[in-house]
Tab-separated table of C-alpha atoms in Angstrom:
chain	number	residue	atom	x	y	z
A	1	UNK	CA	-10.534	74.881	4.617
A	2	UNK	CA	-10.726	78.452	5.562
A	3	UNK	CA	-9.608	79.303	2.054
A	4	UNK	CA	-12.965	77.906	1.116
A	5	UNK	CA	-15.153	78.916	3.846
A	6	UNK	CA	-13.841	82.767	3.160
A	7	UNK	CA	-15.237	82.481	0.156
A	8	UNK	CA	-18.494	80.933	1.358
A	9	UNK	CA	-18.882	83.825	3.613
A	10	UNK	CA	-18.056	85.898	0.598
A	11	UNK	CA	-21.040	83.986	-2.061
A	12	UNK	CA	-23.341	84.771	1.096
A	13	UNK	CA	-22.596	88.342	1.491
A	14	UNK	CA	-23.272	89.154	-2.201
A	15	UNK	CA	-26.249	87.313	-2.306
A	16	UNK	CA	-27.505	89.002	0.932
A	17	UNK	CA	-26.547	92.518	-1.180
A	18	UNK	CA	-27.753	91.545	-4.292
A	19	UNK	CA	-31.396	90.772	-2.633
A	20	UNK	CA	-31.217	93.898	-0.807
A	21	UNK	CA	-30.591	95.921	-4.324
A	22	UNK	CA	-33.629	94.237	-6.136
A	23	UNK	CA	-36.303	95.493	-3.285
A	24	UNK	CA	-34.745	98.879	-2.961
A	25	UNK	CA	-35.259	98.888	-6.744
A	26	UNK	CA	-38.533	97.568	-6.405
A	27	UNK	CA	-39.328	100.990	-3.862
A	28	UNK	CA	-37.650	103.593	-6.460
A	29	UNK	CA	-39.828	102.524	-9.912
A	30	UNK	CA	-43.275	103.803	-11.496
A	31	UNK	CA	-45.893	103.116	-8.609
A	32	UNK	CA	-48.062	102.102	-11.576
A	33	UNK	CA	-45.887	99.048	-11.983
A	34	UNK	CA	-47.519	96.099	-10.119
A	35	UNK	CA	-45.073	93.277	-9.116
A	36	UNK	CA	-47.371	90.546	-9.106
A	37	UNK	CA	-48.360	91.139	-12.789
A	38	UNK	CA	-44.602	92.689	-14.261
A	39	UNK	CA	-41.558	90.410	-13.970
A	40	UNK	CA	-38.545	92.021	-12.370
A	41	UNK	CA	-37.153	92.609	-15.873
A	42	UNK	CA	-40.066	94.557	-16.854
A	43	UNK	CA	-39.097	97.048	-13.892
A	44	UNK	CA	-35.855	97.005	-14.443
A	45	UNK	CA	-36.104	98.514	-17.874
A	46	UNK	CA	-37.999	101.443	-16.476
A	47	UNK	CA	-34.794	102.339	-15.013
A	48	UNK	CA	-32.020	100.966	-17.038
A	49	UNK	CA	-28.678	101.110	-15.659
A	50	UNK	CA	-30.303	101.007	-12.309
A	51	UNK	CA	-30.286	98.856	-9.355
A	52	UNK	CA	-32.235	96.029	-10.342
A	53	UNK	CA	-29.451	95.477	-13.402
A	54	UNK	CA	-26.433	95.993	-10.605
A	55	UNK	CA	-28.742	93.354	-8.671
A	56	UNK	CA	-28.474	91.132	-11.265
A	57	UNK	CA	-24.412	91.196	-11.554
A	58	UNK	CA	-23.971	90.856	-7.614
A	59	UNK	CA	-25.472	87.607	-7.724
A	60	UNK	CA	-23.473	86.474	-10.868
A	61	UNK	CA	-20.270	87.585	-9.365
A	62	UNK	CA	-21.312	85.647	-5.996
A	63	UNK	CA	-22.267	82.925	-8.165
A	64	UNK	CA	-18.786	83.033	-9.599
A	65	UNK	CA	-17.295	82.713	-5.666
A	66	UNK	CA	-19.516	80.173	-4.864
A	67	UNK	CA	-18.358	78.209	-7.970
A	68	UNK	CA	-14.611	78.635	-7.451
A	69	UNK	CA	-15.661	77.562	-3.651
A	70	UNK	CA	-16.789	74.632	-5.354
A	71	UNK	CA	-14.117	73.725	-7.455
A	72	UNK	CA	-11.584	73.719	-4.709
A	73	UNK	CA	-12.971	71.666	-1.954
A	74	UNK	CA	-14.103	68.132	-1.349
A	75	UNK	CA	-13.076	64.891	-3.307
A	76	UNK	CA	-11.952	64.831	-7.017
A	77	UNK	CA	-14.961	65.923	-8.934
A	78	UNK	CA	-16.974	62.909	-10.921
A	79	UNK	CA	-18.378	64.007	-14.469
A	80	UNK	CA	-21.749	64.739	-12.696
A	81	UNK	CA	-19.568	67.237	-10.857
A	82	UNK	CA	-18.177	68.898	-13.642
A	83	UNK	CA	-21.761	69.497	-15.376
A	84	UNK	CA	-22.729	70.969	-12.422
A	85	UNK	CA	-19.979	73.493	-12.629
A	86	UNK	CA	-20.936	73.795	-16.290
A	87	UNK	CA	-24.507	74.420	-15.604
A	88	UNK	CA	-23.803	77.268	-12.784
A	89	UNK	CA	-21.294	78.422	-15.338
A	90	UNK	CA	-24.271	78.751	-17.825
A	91	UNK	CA	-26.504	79.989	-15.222
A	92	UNK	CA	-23.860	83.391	-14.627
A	93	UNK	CA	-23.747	83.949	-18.434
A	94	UNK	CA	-27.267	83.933	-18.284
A	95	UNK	CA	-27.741	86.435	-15.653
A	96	UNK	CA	-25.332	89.294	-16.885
A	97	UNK	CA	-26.699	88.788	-20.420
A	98	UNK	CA	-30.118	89.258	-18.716
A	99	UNK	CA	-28.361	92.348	-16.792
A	100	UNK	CA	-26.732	94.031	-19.597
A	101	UNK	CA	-29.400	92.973	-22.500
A	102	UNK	CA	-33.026	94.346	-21.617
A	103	UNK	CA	-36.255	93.400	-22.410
A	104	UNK	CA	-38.823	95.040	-24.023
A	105	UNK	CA	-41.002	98.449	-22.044
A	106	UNK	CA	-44.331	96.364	-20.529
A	107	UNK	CA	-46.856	96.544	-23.360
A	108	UNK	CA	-44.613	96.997	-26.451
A	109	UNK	CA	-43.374	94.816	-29.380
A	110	UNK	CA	-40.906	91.650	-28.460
A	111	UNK	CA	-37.263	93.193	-30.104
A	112	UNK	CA	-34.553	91.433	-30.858
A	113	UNK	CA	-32.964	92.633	-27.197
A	114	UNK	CA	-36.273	91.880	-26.199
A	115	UNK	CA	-35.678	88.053	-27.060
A	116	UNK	CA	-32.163	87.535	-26.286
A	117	UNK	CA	-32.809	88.484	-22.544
A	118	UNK	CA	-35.823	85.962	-22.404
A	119	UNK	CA	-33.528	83.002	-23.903
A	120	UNK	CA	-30.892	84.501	-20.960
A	121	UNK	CA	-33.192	84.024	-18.500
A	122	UNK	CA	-34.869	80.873	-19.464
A	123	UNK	CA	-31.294	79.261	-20.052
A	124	UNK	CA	-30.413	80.678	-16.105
A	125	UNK	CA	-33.507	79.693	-14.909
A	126	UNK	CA	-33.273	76.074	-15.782
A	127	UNK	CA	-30.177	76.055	-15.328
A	128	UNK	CA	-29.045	76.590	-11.463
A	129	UNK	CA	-32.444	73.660	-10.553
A	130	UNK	CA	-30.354	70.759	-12.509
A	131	UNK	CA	-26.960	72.253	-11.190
A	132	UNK	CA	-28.509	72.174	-7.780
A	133	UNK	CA	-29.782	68.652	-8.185
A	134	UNK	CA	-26.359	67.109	-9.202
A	135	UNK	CA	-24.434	69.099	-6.392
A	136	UNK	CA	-27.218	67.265	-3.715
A	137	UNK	CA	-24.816	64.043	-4.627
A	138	UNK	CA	-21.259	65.842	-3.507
A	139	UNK	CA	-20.366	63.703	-0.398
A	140	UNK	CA	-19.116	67.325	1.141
A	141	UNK	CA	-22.582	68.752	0.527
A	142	UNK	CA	-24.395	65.775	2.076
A	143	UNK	CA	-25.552	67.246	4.986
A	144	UNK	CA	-27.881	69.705	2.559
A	145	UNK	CA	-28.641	67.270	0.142
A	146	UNK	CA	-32.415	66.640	1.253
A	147	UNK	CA	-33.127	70.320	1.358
A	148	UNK	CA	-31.219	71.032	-1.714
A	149	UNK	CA	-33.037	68.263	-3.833
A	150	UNK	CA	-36.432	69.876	-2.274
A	151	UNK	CA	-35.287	73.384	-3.145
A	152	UNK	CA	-34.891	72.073	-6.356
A	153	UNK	CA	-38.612	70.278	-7.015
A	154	UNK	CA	-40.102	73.572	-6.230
A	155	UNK	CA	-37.845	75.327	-8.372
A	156	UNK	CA	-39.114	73.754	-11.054
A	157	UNK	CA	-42.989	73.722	-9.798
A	158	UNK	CA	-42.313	77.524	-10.040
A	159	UNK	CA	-40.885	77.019	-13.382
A	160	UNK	CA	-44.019	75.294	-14.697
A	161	UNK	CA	-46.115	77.787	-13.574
A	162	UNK	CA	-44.433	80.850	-14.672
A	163	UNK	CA	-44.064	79.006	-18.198
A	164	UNK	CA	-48.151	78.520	-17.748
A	165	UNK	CA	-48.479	81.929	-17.073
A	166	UNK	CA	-46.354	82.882	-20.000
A	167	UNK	CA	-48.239	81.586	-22.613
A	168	UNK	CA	-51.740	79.977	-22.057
A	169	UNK	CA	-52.343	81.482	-18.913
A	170	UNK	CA	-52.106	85.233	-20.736
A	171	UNK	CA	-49.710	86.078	-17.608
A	172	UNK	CA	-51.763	86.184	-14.795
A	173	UNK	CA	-49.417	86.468	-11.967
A	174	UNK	CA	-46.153	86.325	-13.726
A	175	UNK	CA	-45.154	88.554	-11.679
A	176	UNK	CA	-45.645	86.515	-8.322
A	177	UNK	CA	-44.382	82.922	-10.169
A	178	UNK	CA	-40.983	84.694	-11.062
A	179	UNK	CA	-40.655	86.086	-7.864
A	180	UNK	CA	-41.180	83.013	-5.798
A	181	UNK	CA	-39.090	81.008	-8.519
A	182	UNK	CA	-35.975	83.346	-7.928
A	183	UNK	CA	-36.281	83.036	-3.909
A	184	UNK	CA	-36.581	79.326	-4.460
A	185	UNK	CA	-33.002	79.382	-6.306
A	186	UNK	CA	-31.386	81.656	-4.559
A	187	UNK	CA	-32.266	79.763	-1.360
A	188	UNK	CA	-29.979	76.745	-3.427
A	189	UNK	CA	-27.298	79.210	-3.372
A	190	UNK	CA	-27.644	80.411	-0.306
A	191	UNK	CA	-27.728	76.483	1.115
A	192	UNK	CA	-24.680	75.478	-0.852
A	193	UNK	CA	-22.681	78.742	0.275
A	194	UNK	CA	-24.368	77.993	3.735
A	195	UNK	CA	-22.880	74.460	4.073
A	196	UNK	CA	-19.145	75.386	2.538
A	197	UNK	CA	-18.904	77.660	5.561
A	198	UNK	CA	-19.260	74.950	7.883
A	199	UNK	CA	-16.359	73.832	9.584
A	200	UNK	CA	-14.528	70.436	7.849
A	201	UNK	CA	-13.286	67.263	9.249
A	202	UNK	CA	-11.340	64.674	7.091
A	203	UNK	CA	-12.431	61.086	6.728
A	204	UNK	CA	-10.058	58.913	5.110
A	205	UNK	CA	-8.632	61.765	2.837
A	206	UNK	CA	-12.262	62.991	2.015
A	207	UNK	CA	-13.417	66.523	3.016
A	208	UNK	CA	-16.402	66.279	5.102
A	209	UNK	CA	-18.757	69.081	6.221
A	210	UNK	CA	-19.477	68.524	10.752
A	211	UNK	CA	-22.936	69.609	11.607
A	212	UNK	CA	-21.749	71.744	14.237
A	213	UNK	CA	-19.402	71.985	16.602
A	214	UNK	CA	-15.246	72.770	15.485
A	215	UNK	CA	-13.045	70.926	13.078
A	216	UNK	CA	-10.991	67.890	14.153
């Protein structure tokens, strides 16, 4: 469906901008700030308003395409389905809260902000791993399903560790889990998007995703 695949193309381009905000926002901050010990939230509230936030809503908004990709392709959608478009739903309200509520300055008292951004975050970062794992069953995504439902286990590895690091591990390199944690998910984006842009072939009235070569 080129419909769909535009939009694909679309998910992938944001994504590809979004990544290349967060390091150029990672250059312009304090050179005190050390990324393997800070979590990208901590430099983004050095410069509030700045890249890292716009970051932040470029990959919701390509989030958003990827979901309306989603909900217009492929077979009707089972009730597994439809969580999954709940939980990437939950996973872009989680991001922009993240983007427009910040987090405390590195070394200061948890506020209220402060709090709300971490629940934001926690509830995105669980999120898109479960999504993920229920949109490995699509029969449309099939051909990514192994290296989505990998994707996934590391996600949550990552997960683990940064929640280790958060609390009895006194956050030695929270920095470097977070980091790693957010590649690992936006590579499940980025393999979803990837496979919707793949030309289609119809089986029996089902939508289904060649490996290469051009539709039938």
């Amino acid at each position: 469906m080129p419909g769909t695949r535009n939009t694909g193309l679309l998910a992938l381009g944001g994504i590809a901008l979004a990544a290349l905000l967060t390091v150029i926002g990672h250059l312009e901050v304090n050179d005190d700030l050390n990324p393997w010990a800070l979590t990208i939230s901590d430099f983004a509230v050095s410069d509030r308003g700045g890249v890292i936030d716009v970051a932040m809503v470029v990959l919701a908004l390509s989030s958003v395409a990827l979901l309306h990709a989603l909900r217009h392709v492929g077979p009707p959608r089972p009730r597994s389905g439809r969580t999954a478009e709940l939980l990437l739903g939950a996973w872009v309200g989680g991001l922009l809260l993240a983007a427009v509520v910040p987090t405390n300055e590195p070394g200061t008292a948890m506020t209220t902000a402060a709090y709300l951004h971490r629940y934001a975050s926690v509830v995105a970062f669980l999120a898109l791993p479960v999504a993920g794992w229920l949109l490995a069953r699509r029969p449309d995504l099939t051909p990514a399903a192994r290296t989505l439902r990998a994707l996934v286990l590391l996600s949550l590895t990552l997960a683990a560790a940064m929640i280790w690091s958060a609390y009895p591990g006194d956050r030695m390199l929270i920095g470097l889990a977070e980091r790693l944690l957010i590649l690992a998910e936006v590579a499940v984006l980025v393999t979803v998007a990837t496979t919707l842009t793949r030309p289609v072939r119809v089986d029996h009235g089902v939508v289904v995703p060649h490996k290469g070569g051009v539709a039938a």
